[in-house]
Every structure is written in C-alpha cells, then in structure tokens.
Amino acid sequence: PWHGSNELALIVSDAGEVLAANPAFARKVGLTPETCLGRAAASWCPPEEKTAFTARLAALAAKPKAGTFDQRWQSVQGWLWIDWETTRVTGGLRLIGRDVSRHRLAEGHLAKLSQAVEQAPVGILLTSPTGHVQYMNAAYSDYSGFTLEDALESDLPILSEGHLSDASYRQFCATIAAGSVWQGTLHCPSKDGRLIWERVMVAPAMDAHGVVSHLLCIRENLTAQRE
C-alpha cells in the first residue's frame, strides 16, 4: 500500500530528516524515493516557514495521538498546499499527505468574489427560486434602506413588486420559469416609502441536475437619472 498509494507518504525522524518516502511523494518533488532520504523535510517548505514547520513536527512527535496540519510545499509544479496527517511511529513520524491546492485556490477565489460582490456599486441579491431573499449586498441596503434581517423577517416581495404592468410581471415569471435571464425596470418602494427606479437583471442559477437552485438579482438605482 505504501509504494502503490497515490497519497504522499513520508517517515520523518525526530530530528526532521526523511527516513523513507514513497514514489508518489518522490514524483511530486521531482526526485526518486532514494534521493529523498536524509534530506530535511523542512527543505521543501517556504524559507520563511521552515522554522515553524520544524517546531510543528517536534510538537506532533511528542504527542501519542495522530495530528493534522496543512503546509505549503515545493513541488515540480510549484508551490502546493498539502494536508498532512501525522502518526507517531518508532523513531519518528509517519506523514500521509493529500494535495488540497485546488480546494485552497477555490477558497481564495470565493473570498475575492465575496469581497467584490460586497463592494460592488450596484445592488446584488440572491433569492430562492420563489423569491425569498437569502443575501443582499451593502449597496442595495444603502439605497433601499432594507437590511437582510428585514428581508428574512418580513419576506420582502423583492421580485414580485414594482413591475410597471401585469404583463411585465407575467413575462418575468415566464422568462424565469424557462431558465432564461430577465431584464427590465422596476419601480419599488424603499423602506421609508420613497419610490426607487431600478434597472434589474434576474438570472436563474442551475444545480447539477438542471433545476433552478436560486436567482441572482442585480439592481441598479436609476432614481436620480429618472428624476
């Protein structure tokens, strides 16, 4: 199992030197299992993290129970995030690693996307397929006066209110039901009763089975221009 495993595997001495390495680990760092032997495990860490990595290994080696940690690691593909599971063995630690770089990258992209949405100058909302608000950004709260708590407590008619005619609302419903993007103008009351003109785009988002899971609603406040 050690040699045939796709997971990275190392045996590291209490001093932090590699005692054994499986082929999966060796391929990841561009060496053979034999040429990994005797090297400091910290040699694959970023220079500024080597001391902390060595201290972490020493702390884990002093504990009888298994432990986990993640660490940036130099590979032939560049810097990767490896999630390590450690187990105390005779003479040192056994490290079993899994490449979680894609997950880390996805988390980073999600954080950037969340920041961009929150700082966007237009209103952005997420609703259920039936229009129940699940998220709204700061821009929408600022010009409408409504907060997410207001939406959750009062079930605001975000998508059904403000249509300029019954025909407009019917077209909106038919467009969304067909899984298409709807664009139009709404004239909705703010929290303090003022009427706000908005240019609105609503796009259905599908799950893996092709079913609408939520609606993305982008709203631009046109009140100043219209007035």
Coordinates of N, CA and C in Angstrom, one line a residue:
P1 N 0.8 -1.2 0.0 CA 0.0 0.0 0.0 C 0.8 1.3 0.0
W2 N 2.0 1.2 0.7 CA 2.9 2.4 0.8 C 3.4 2.7 -0.6
H3 N 3.9 1.8 -1.3 CA 4.5 2.1 -2.6 C 3.5 2.3 -3.7
G4 N 2.3 1.7 -3.6 CA 1.3 1.9 -4.7 C 0.3 3.0 -4.4
S5 N 0.4 3.6 -3.3 CA -0.6 4.7 -2.9 C -0.4 5.9 -3.7
N6 N -1.5 6.6 -4.1 CA -1.4 7.9 -4.7 C -1.2 9.0 -3.7
E7 N -1.4 8.7 -2.4 CA -1.2 9.7 -1.4 C 0.3 9.8 -1.1
L8 N 0.7 11.0 -0.7 CA 2.1 11.2 -0.4 C 2.4 10.6 1.0
A9 N 3.5 10.0 1.1 CA 3.9 9.3 2.4 C 5.3 9.5 2.7
L10 N 5.6 9.8 3.9 CA 7.0 10.0 4.4 C 7.1 9.4 5.8
I11 N 8.3 9.0 6.1 CA 8.7 8.7 7.5 C 9.8 9.7 7.8
V12 N 9.5 10.5 8.9 CA 10.5 11.6 9.3 C 11.0 11.3 10.7
S13 N 12.3 11.4 10.8 CA 12.9 11.2 12.1 C 12.5 12.3 13.1
D14 N 12.8 12.1 14.4 CA 12.6 13.1 15.4 C 13.4 14.4 15.1
A15 N 14.5 14.2 14.4 CA 15.3 15.4 14.0 C 14.8 16.0 12.7
G16 N 13.8 15.5 12.1 CA 13.2 16.1 10.9 C 13.7 15.7 9.6
E17 N 14.5 14.6 9.6 CA 15.1 14.1 8.4 C 14.2 13.0 7.8
V18 N 14.2 12.9 6.5 CA 13.4 11.9 5.8 C 14.1 10.5 5.9
L19 N 13.3 9.6 6.5 CA 13.8 8.2 6.6 C 13.3 7.3 5.5
A20 N 12.1 7.6 5.0 CA 11.5 6.9 3.9 C 10.6 7.8 3.2
A21 N 10.4 7.5 1.9 CA 9.5 8.3 1.0 C 8.9 7.3 0.0
N22 N 7.6 7.4 -0.3 CA 7.0 6.6 -1.3 C 7.1 7.2 -2.7
P23 N 6.9 6.5 -3.7 CA 7.1 7.0 -5.1 C 6.1 8.2 -5.4
A24 N 4.9 8.3 -4.8 CA 4.0 9.4 -5.0 C 4.6 10.7 -4.5
F25 N 5.3 10.6 -3.3 CA 5.9 11.8 -2.8 C 7.1 12.2 -3.7
A26 N 7.9 11.2 -4.0 CA 9.1 11.5 -4.8 C 8.8 12.1 -6.1
R27 N 7.7 11.6 -6.8 CA 7.3 12.2 -8.1 C 6.9 13.7 -7.9
K28 N 6.2 13.9 -6.8 CA 5.7 15.3 -6.5 C 6.8 16.3 -6.4
V29 N 7.9 15.9 -5.8 CA 9.0 16.8 -5.6 C 10.1 16.6 -6.6
G30 N 9.9 15.8 -7.6 CA 10.8 15.6 -8.7 C 12.1 14.9 -8.4
L31 N 12.0 13.9 -7.4 CA 13.1 13.1 -7.0 C 12.8 11.6 -7.1
T32 N 13.7 10.8 -6.8 CA 13.4 9.4 -6.6 C 13.3 9.1 -5.1
P33 N 12.6 8.0 -4.7 CA 12.5 7.8 -3.2 C 13.8 7.7 -2.5
E34 N 14.9 7.2 -3.2 CA 16.2 7.0 -2.6 C 16.8 8.4 -2.4
T35 N 16.7 9.3 -3.4 CA 17.3 10.6 -3.2 C 16.6 11.5 -2.2
C36 N 15.4 11.1 -1.8 CA 14.8 11.9 -0.7 C 15.4 11.6 0.7
L37 N 16.0 10.5 0.8 CA 16.5 10.0 2.1 C 17.5 10.9 2.7
G38 N 17.4 11.2 3.9 CA 18.4 12.1 4.6 C 18.2 13.6 4.5
R39 N 17.3 14.0 3.6 CA 17.0 15.4 3.5 C 16.1 15.9 4.6
A40 N 16.3 17.1 4.9 CA 15.4 17.7 5.9 C 14.0 17.9 5.3
A41 N 13.0 17.4 6.0 CA 11.6 17.6 5.5 C 11.3 19.1 5.3
A42 N 11.9 19.9 6.1 CA 11.6 21.4 6.0 C 12.2 22.0 4.8
S43 N 13.1 21.2 4.1 CA 13.7 21.8 2.9 C 12.7 22.1 1.8
W44 N 11.6 21.4 1.8 CA 10.5 21.7 0.8 C 9.5 22.8 1.2
C45 N 9.7 23.3 2.4 CA 8.8 24.4 2.8 C 9.3 25.8 2.4
P46 N 8.5 26.8 2.3 CA 8.9 28.1 2.0 C 10.0 28.5 3.1
P47 N 11.0 29.3 2.7 CA 12.1 29.6 3.6 C 11.6 30.3 4.9
E48 N 10.6 31.1 4.8 CA 10.1 31.8 6.0 C 9.3 30.9 6.9
E49 N 8.9 29.7 6.4 CA 8.1 28.8 7.2 C 8.8 27.6 7.7
K50 N 10.1 27.5 7.4 CA 10.9 26.3 7.8 C 11.0 26.1 9.3
T51 N 11.3 27.2 10.0 CA 11.4 27.1 11.5 C 10.1 26.6 12.1
A52 N 9.0 27.3 11.7 CA 7.7 26.9 12.2 C 7.3 25.5 11.9
F53 N 7.6 25.0 10.7 CA 7.4 23.6 10.3 C 8.1 22.6 11.2
T54 N 9.4 22.9 11.4 CA 10.2 22.0 12.2 C 9.7 22.0 13.6
A55 N 9.2 23.1 14.2 CA 8.7 23.1 15.5 C 7.4 22.4 15.6
R56 N 6.6 22.5 14.5 CA 5.3 21.8 14.5 C 5.5 20.3 14.5
L57 N 6.5 19.8 13.7 CA 6.8 18.4 13.6 C 7.3 17.9 15.0
A58 N 8.1 18.7 15.7 CA 8.6 18.3 17.0 C 7.4 18.2 18.0
A59 N 6.5 19.1 17.9 CA 5.3 19.1 18.8 C 4.4 17.9 18.5
L60 N 4.3 17.6 17.3 CA 3.4 16.4 16.9 C 4.1 15.1 17.3
A61 N 5.5 15.1 17.2 CA 6.2 13.9 17.6 C 6.1 13.6 19.1
A62 N 5.9 14.6 19.9 CA 5.8 14.5 21.3 C 4.4 14.0 21.8
K63 N 3.5 13.9 20.8 CA 2.1 13.5 21.2 C 1.9 12.1 20.7
P64 N 1.2 11.3 21.5 CA 1.0 9.9 21.1 C -0.2 9.8 20.0
K65 N -1.0 10.8 20.0 CA -2.2 10.7 19.1 C -1.8 11.3 17.7
A66 N -2.6 10.9 16.8 CA -2.5 11.4 15.4 C -2.8 12.9 15.4
G67 N -2.2 13.6 14.4 CA -2.5 15.0 14.3 C -2.6 15.4 12.8
T68 N -3.0 16.6 12.5 CA -3.2 17.0 11.1 C -2.7 18.5 11.1
F69 N -2.2 18.9 9.9 CA -1.8 20.3 9.6 C -1.7 20.4 8.1
D70 N -1.8 21.6 7.6 CA -1.6 21.9 6.2 C -0.4 22.8 6.1
Q71 N 0.3 22.7 4.9 CA 1.6 23.4 4.7 C 1.8 23.6 3.3
R72 N 2.3 24.8 2.9 CA 2.8 24.9 1.5 C 4.0 24.1 1.3
W73 N 4.1 23.6 0.1 CA 5.2 22.6 -0.2 C 5.7 22.8 -1.6
Q74 N 7.0 22.8 -1.8 CA 7.6 23.0 -3.1 C 7.5 21.7 -3.9
S75 N 7.0 21.8 -5.1 CA 6.9 20.6 -5.9 C 7.4 21.0 -7.3
V76 N 7.4 20.0 -8.2 CA 7.8 20.3 -9.6 C 6.8 21.2 -10.3
Q77 N 5.5 21.2 -9.8 CA 4.5 22.1 -10.4 C 4.5 23.5 -9.7
G78 N 5.4 23.7 -8.7 CA 5.4 25.0 -8.0 C 4.9 24.7 -6.6
W79 N 4.5 25.8 -5.9 CA 4.0 25.7 -4.5 C 2.6 25.1 -4.5
L80 N 2.5 24.1 -3.7 CA 1.2 23.4 -3.5 C 0.9 23.4 -2.0
W81 N -0.4 23.3 -1.7 CA -0.9 23.1 -0.3 C -1.1 21.6 -0.1
I82 N -0.4 21.1 0.9 CA -0.5 19.7 1.3 C -1.1 19.6 2.6
D83 N -2.1 18.8 2.8 CA -2.8 18.5 4.1 C -2.2 17.2 4.6
W84 N -1.5 17.3 5.7 CA -0.7 16.2 6.3 C -1.4 15.6 7.5
E85 N -1.4 14.3 7.5 CA -1.9 13.6 8.7 C -0.7 12.8 9.3
T86 N -0.5 13.1 10.6 CA 0.7 12.5 11.2 C 0.4 11.5 12.2
T87 N 1.2 10.4 12.3 CA 1.1 9.4 13.3 C 2.4 9.0 13.8
R88 N 2.5 8.9 15.1 CA 3.8 8.6 15.8 C 4.1 7.1 15.5
V89 N 5.4 6.9 15.0 CA 5.9 5.6 14.8 C 7.2 5.5 15.5
T90 N 7.8 4.3 15.5 CA 9.1 4.1 16.2 C 10.1 4.9 15.5
G91 N 10.8 5.8 16.2 CA 11.8 6.6 15.6 C 11.4 7.8 14.9
G92 N 10.2 8.1 14.9 CA 9.8 9.4 14.3 C 8.3 9.5 14.0
L93 N 8.0 10.1 12.9 CA 6.6 10.4 12.5 C 6.3 9.8 11.1
R94 N 5.1 9.3 10.9 CA 4.7 9.0 9.6 C 3.7 10.1 9.1
L95 N 4.0 10.6 7.9 CA 3.2 11.7 7.3 C 2.5 11.2 6.1
I96 N 1.2 11.3 6.1 CA 0.4 11.0 4.9 C -0.2 12.3 4.4
G97 N 0.1 12.6 3.1 CA -0.3 13.9 2.6 C -1.2 13.8 1.4
R98 N -2.1 14.8 1.3 CA -3.1 15.0 0.2 C -3.0 16.4 -0.3
D99 N -2.9 16.5 -1.6 CA -2.8 17.8 -2.3 C -4.2 18.4 -2.3
V100 N -4.2 19.6 -1.5 CA -5.5 20.3 -1.4 C -5.4 21.7 -2.0
S101 N -4.5 21.8 -3.0 CA -4.2 23.1 -3.6 C -5.5 23.6 -4.3
R102 N -6.2 22.8 -5.0 CA -7.4 23.2 -5.7 C -8.4 23.7 -4.8
H103 N -8.6 23.0 -3.7 CA -9.5 23.5 -2.6 C -9.1 24.8 -2.1
R104 N -7.8 25.0 -1.8 CA -7.3 26.3 -1.3 C -7.5 27.4 -2.3
L105 N -7.3 27.1 -3.6 CA -7.4 28.1 -4.6 C -8.9 28.5 -4.8
A106 N -9.8 27.5 -4.7 CA -11.2 27.8 -4.8 C -11.6 28.6 -3.6
E107 N -11.1 28.4 -2.4 CA -11.4 29.2 -1.2 C -11.0 30.6 -1.5
G108 N -9.8 30.8 -2.0 CA -9.3 32.1 -2.3 C -10.1 32.9 -3.3
H109 N -10.5 32.2 -4.4 CA -11.4 32.8 -5.4 C -12.7 33.2 -4.8
L110 N -13.2 32.3 -3.9 CA -14.5 32.6 -3.3 C -14.4 33.8 -2.4
A111 N -13.3 33.9 -1.7 CA -13.1 35.1 -0.8 C -13.0 36.4 -1.6
K112 N -12.3 36.3 -2.8 CA -12.2 37.5 -3.6 C -13.6 37.9 -4.3
L113 N -14.3 36.8 -4.7 CA -15.6 37.1 -5.2 C -16.6 37.7 -4.2
S114 N -16.5 37.2 -3.0 CA -17.4 37.7 -1.9 C -17.1 39.2 -1.7
Q115 N -15.8 39.5 -1.7 CA -15.4 40.9 -1.4 C -15.8 41.8 -2.6
A116 N -15.7 41.3 -3.8 CA -16.1 42.1 -5.0 C -17.6 42.3 -4.9
V117 N -18.4 41.3 -4.6 CA -19.9 41.4 -4.6 C -20.3 42.4 -3.5
E118 N -19.6 42.3 -2.3 CA -20.0 43.2 -1.2 C -19.6 44.7 -1.5
Q119 N -18.6 44.9 -2.3 CA -18.1 46.2 -2.6 C -18.7 46.8 -3.9
A120 N -19.5 46.0 -4.6 CA -20.0 46.4 -5.9 C -20.9 47.6 -5.7
P121 N -20.9 48.6 -6.7 CA -21.7 49.8 -6.6 C -23.1 49.6 -6.9
V122 N -23.5 48.4 -7.4 CA -24.9 48.1 -7.7 C -25.4 47.1 -6.7
G123 N -26.8 47.0 -6.6 CA -27.4 46.1 -5.6 C -27.3 44.7 -6.2
I124 N -26.9 43.7 -5.3 CA -26.8 42.3 -5.7 C -27.5 41.5 -4.6
L125 N -28.4 40.7 -5.1 CA -29.2 39.8 -4.2 C -29.2 38.4 -4.7
L126 N -29.3 37.5 -3.7 CA -29.6 36.1 -4.1 C -30.9 35.7 -3.4
T127 N -31.8 35.1 -4.2 CA -33.1 34.6 -3.6 C -33.3 33.1 -3.9
S128 N -34.2 32.6 -3.3 CA -34.7 31.2 -3.6 C -35.4 31.3 -4.9
P129 N -35.7 30.1 -5.5 CA -36.4 30.2 -6.8 C -37.8 30.9 -6.7
T130 N -38.4 30.9 -5.5 CA -39.7 31.5 -5.3 C -39.5 33.0 -4.8
G131 N -38.3 33.5 -4.8 CA -38.1 34.9 -4.5 C -37.8 35.3 -3.0
H132 N -37.6 34.3 -2.2 CA -37.2 34.6 -0.8 C -35.8 35.0 -0.7
V133 N -35.5 36.2 -0.2 CA -34.2 36.7 -0.1 C -33.3 35.9 0.8
Q134 N -32.1 35.6 0.3 CA -31.1 34.8 1.1 C -29.8 35.7 1.3
Y135 N -29.6 36.7 0.5 CA -28.4 37.5 0.6 C -28.7 38.8 -0.1
M136 N -28.2 39.9 0.5 CA -28.1 41.2 -0.2 C -26.9 41.9 0.2
N137 N -26.3 42.7 -0.8 CA -25.0 43.4 -0.5 C -25.3 44.7 0.1
A138 N -24.2 45.4 0.4 CA -24.3 46.7 1.1 C -24.9 47.8 0.2
A139 N -24.6 47.7 -1.1 CA -25.1 48.8 -2.0 C -26.6 48.8 -2.0
Y140 N -27.2 47.6 -2.1 CA -28.7 47.5 -2.1 C -29.3 48.0 -0.7
S141 N -28.7 47.6 0.3 CA -29.1 48.1 1.7 C -29.0 49.6 1.8
D142 N -27.9 50.2 1.2 CA -27.7 51.6 1.3 C -28.8 52.4 0.6
Y143 N -29.2 52.0 -0.6 CA -30.1 52.9 -1.3 C -31.6 52.5 -1.1
S144 N -31.8 51.2 -0.6 CA -33.2 50.8 -0.4 C -33.6 51.0 1.1
G145 N -32.6 51.0 2.0 CA -32.9 51.1 3.4 C -33.2 49.7 4.1
F146 N -33.4 48.7 3.3 CA -33.7 47.4 3.8 C -32.4 46.7 4.2
T147 N -32.5 45.9 5.2 CA -31.3 45.0 5.6 C -31.7 43.6 5.3
L148 N -30.7 42.7 5.4 CA -31.0 41.3 5.2 C -32.0 40.8 6.3
E149 N -31.8 41.3 7.5 CA -32.7 40.9 8.6 C -34.2 41.3 8.2
D150 N -34.4 42.5 7.7 CA -35.7 42.9 7.2 C -36.3 41.9 6.2
A151 N -35.4 41.5 5.3 CA -35.9 40.6 4.2 C -36.3 39.2 4.8
L152 N -35.4 38.8 5.7 CA -35.7 37.4 6.3 C -36.9 37.4 7.2
E153 N -37.1 38.5 8.0 CA -38.2 38.6 8.9 C -39.5 38.9 8.2
S154 N -39.5 39.8 7.2 CA -40.8 40.2 6.6 C -41.0 39.6 5.2
D155 N -40.1 38.8 4.7 CA -40.3 38.1 3.4 C -40.6 39.2 2.3
L156 N -39.7 40.1 2.1 CA -39.9 41.2 1.2 C -40.2 40.7 -0.2
P157 N -41.2 41.3 -0.9 CA -41.5 40.9 -2.3 C -40.5 41.5 -3.3
I158 N -39.3 41.1 -3.2 CA -38.2 41.7 -3.9 C -38.4 41.6 -5.5
L159 N -39.0 40.5 -5.9 CA -39.1 40.2 -7.3 C -40.5 40.4 -7.9
S160 N -41.5 40.3 -7.0 CA -42.9 40.4 -7.5 C -43.4 41.9 -7.4
E161 N -42.7 42.8 -6.7 CA -43.2 44.1 -6.5 C -42.5 45.1 -7.5
G162 N -43.2 46.1 -7.9 CA -42.5 47.2 -8.7 C -42.7 47.0 -10.2
H163 N -43.3 46.0 -10.7 CA -43.5 45.8 -12.2 C -44.5 46.9 -12.7
L164 N -44.2 47.4 -13.8 CA -44.9 48.5 -14.3 C -46.3 48.1 -14.9
S165 N -46.5 46.8 -15.1 CA -47.8 46.3 -15.6 C -47.9 44.9 -15.2
D166 N -49.1 44.3 -15.3 CA -49.4 42.9 -15.1 C -48.7 42.1 -16.1
A167 N -48.6 42.6 -17.4 CA -48.0 41.9 -18.5 C -46.5 41.8 -18.2
S168 N -45.9 42.8 -17.6 CA -44.5 42.8 -17.3 C -44.2 41.7 -16.3
Y169 N -45.0 41.6 -15.3 CA -44.8 40.5 -14.3 C -45.0 39.1 -14.8
R170 N -46.0 39.0 -15.7 CA -46.2 37.7 -16.3 C -45.1 37.3 -17.2
Q171 N -44.5 38.2 -17.9 CA -43.4 38.0 -18.7 C -42.1 37.6 -17.9
F172 N -42.0 38.3 -16.8 CA -40.9 38.0 -15.8 C -41.0 36.5 -15.4
C173 N -42.2 36.1 -14.9 CA -42.4 34.7 -14.4 C -42.1 33.7 -15.5
A174 N -42.6 34.0 -16.7 CA -42.4 33.0 -17.8 C -41.0 32.9 -18.2
T175 N -40.3 34.0 -18.2 CA -38.8 34.0 -18.5 C -38.0 33.2 -17.5
I176 N -38.3 33.5 -16.2 CA -37.5 32.7 -15.2 C -37.9 31.3 -15.2
A177 N -39.1 30.9 -15.4 CA -39.6 29.5 -15.4 C -38.9 28.8 -16.6
A178 N -38.6 29.5 -17.6 CA -37.9 28.9 -18.8 C -36.4 28.8 -18.6
G179 N -35.9 29.3 -17.5 CA -34.5 29.2 -17.2 C -33.7 30.3 -17.9
S180 N -34.3 31.4 -18.3 CA -33.7 32.5 -19.1 C -33.5 33.7 -18.2
V181 N -32.7 34.6 -18.7 CA -32.4 35.8 -18.0 C -33.4 36.9 -18.3
W182 N -34.0 37.5 -17.3 CA -35.0 38.6 -17.4 C -34.3 39.9 -17.1
Q183 N -34.6 40.9 -17.9 CA -34.1 42.3 -17.7 C -35.3 43.2 -17.8
G184 N -35.4 44.2 -17.0 CA -36.5 45.2 -17.1 C -36.3 46.3 -16.0
T185 N -37.3 47.1 -15.9 CA -37.3 48.2 -15.0 C -38.4 48.0 -13.9
L186 N -38.0 48.3 -12.7 CA -39.0 48.1 -11.6 C -39.0 49.5 -10.9
H187 N -40.2 49.7 -10.3 CA -40.4 51.0 -9.5 C -40.9 50.6 -8.1
C188 N -40.0 50.4 -7.2 CA -40.2 49.8 -5.9 C -40.1 50.8 -4.8
P189 N -40.9 50.6 -3.7 CA -40.8 51.4 -2.5 C -39.5 51.1 -1.7
S190 N -38.9 52.1 -1.2 CA -37.8 51.8 -0.2 C -38.4 51.6 1.1
K191 N -37.5 51.4 2.1 CA -38.0 51.1 3.5 C -38.8 52.3 4.0
D192 N -38.4 53.6 3.6 CA -39.0 54.8 4.2 C -40.2 55.2 3.3
G193 N -40.5 54.4 2.3 CA -41.7 54.8 1.5 C -41.4 55.5 0.2
R194 N -40.2 55.9 0.0 CA -39.8 56.6 -1.3 C -39.9 55.5 -2.4
L195 N -40.2 55.9 -3.6 CA -40.2 55.0 -4.8 C -38.9 55.1 -5.5
I196 N -38.3 54.0 -5.8 CA -37.0 53.9 -6.4 C -37.1 53.3 -7.8
W197 N -36.5 53.9 -8.8 CA -36.5 53.3 -10.1 C -35.2 52.5 -10.2
E198 N -35.4 51.3 -10.7 CA -34.2 50.3 -10.7 C -34.2 49.6 -12.1
R199 N -33.0 49.5 -12.6 CA -32.8 48.6 -13.8 C -32.4 47.3 -13.2
V200 N -33.1 46.3 -13.6 CA -33.0 45.0 -12.9 C -32.7 43.9 -13.9
M201 N -31.7 43.0 -13.5 CA -31.5 41.8 -14.2 C -31.6 40.6 -13.3
V202 N -32.4 39.6 -13.6 CA -32.5 38.4 -12.8 C -32.1 37.2 -13.6
A203 N -31.1 36.4 -13.1 CA -30.6 35.3 -13.8 C -30.8 34.0 -13.0
P204 N -31.4 33.0 -13.5 CA -31.5 31.7 -12.7 C -30.2 31.0 -12.7
A205 N -29.9 30.4 -11.6 CA -28.7 29.5 -11.4 C -29.2 28.1 -11.2
M206 N -28.6 27.2 -12.0 CA -29.0 25.8 -12.0 C -28.1 24.9 -11.2
D207 N -28.6 23.9 -10.6 CA -27.8 22.9 -9.9 C -27.3 21.8 -10.8
A208 N -26.7 20.8 -10.3 CA -26.1 19.8 -11.2 C -27.1 19.0 -12.0
H209 N -28.4 19.1 -11.5 CA -29.5 18.3 -12.2 C -30.3 19.2 -13.2
G210 N -29.8 20.5 -13.4 CA -30.5 21.4 -14.3 C -31.8 22.0 -13.7
V211 N -31.9 22.0 -12.4 CA -33.0 22.6 -11.7 C -32.6 23.9 -11.1
V212 N -33.5 24.9 -11.2 CA -33.1 26.2 -10.7 C -32.9 26.1 -9.1
S213 N -31.7 26.5 -8.7 CA -31.4 26.4 -7.2 C -31.6 27.8 -6.5
H214 N -31.3 28.9 -7.3 CA -31.5 30.2 -6.7 C -31.5 31.2 -7.9
L215 N -31.8 32.4 -7.6 CA -31.9 33.5 -8.6 C -30.9 34.6 -8.2
L216 N -30.1 35.0 -9.1 CA -29.1 36.1 -8.9 C -29.8 37.4 -9.5
C217 N -29.9 38.4 -8.6 CA -30.6 39.6 -9.0 C -29.7 40.8 -8.8
I218 N -29.4 41.5 -10.0 CA -28.6 42.7 -10.0 C -29.5 43.9 -10.3
R219 N -29.4 44.9 -9.4 CA -30.3 46.0 -9.4 C -29.5 47.3 -9.4
E220 N -29.7 48.2 -10.3 CA -29.0 49.5 -10.4 C -30.0 50.6 -10.1
N221 N -29.7 51.4 -9.2 CA -30.6 52.5 -8.8 C -30.5 53.6 -9.8
L222 N -31.6 53.8 -10.5 CA -31.7 54.9 -11.6 C -32.6 56.1 -11.1
T223 N -32.9 56.2 -9.9 CA -33.8 57.2 -9.4 C -33.3 58.6 -9.8
A224 N -32.1 58.9 -9.5 CA -31.5 60.2 -9.8 C -31.6 60.6 -11.2
Q225 N -31.3 59.6 -12.1 CA -31.3 59.9 -13.5 C -32.8 60.1 -14.0
R226 N -33.7 59.2 -13.5 CA -35.1 59.3 -13.9 C -35.7 60.7 -13.5
E227 N -35.4 61.1 -12.3 CA -35.9 62.3 -11.8 C -35.3 63.5 -12.5

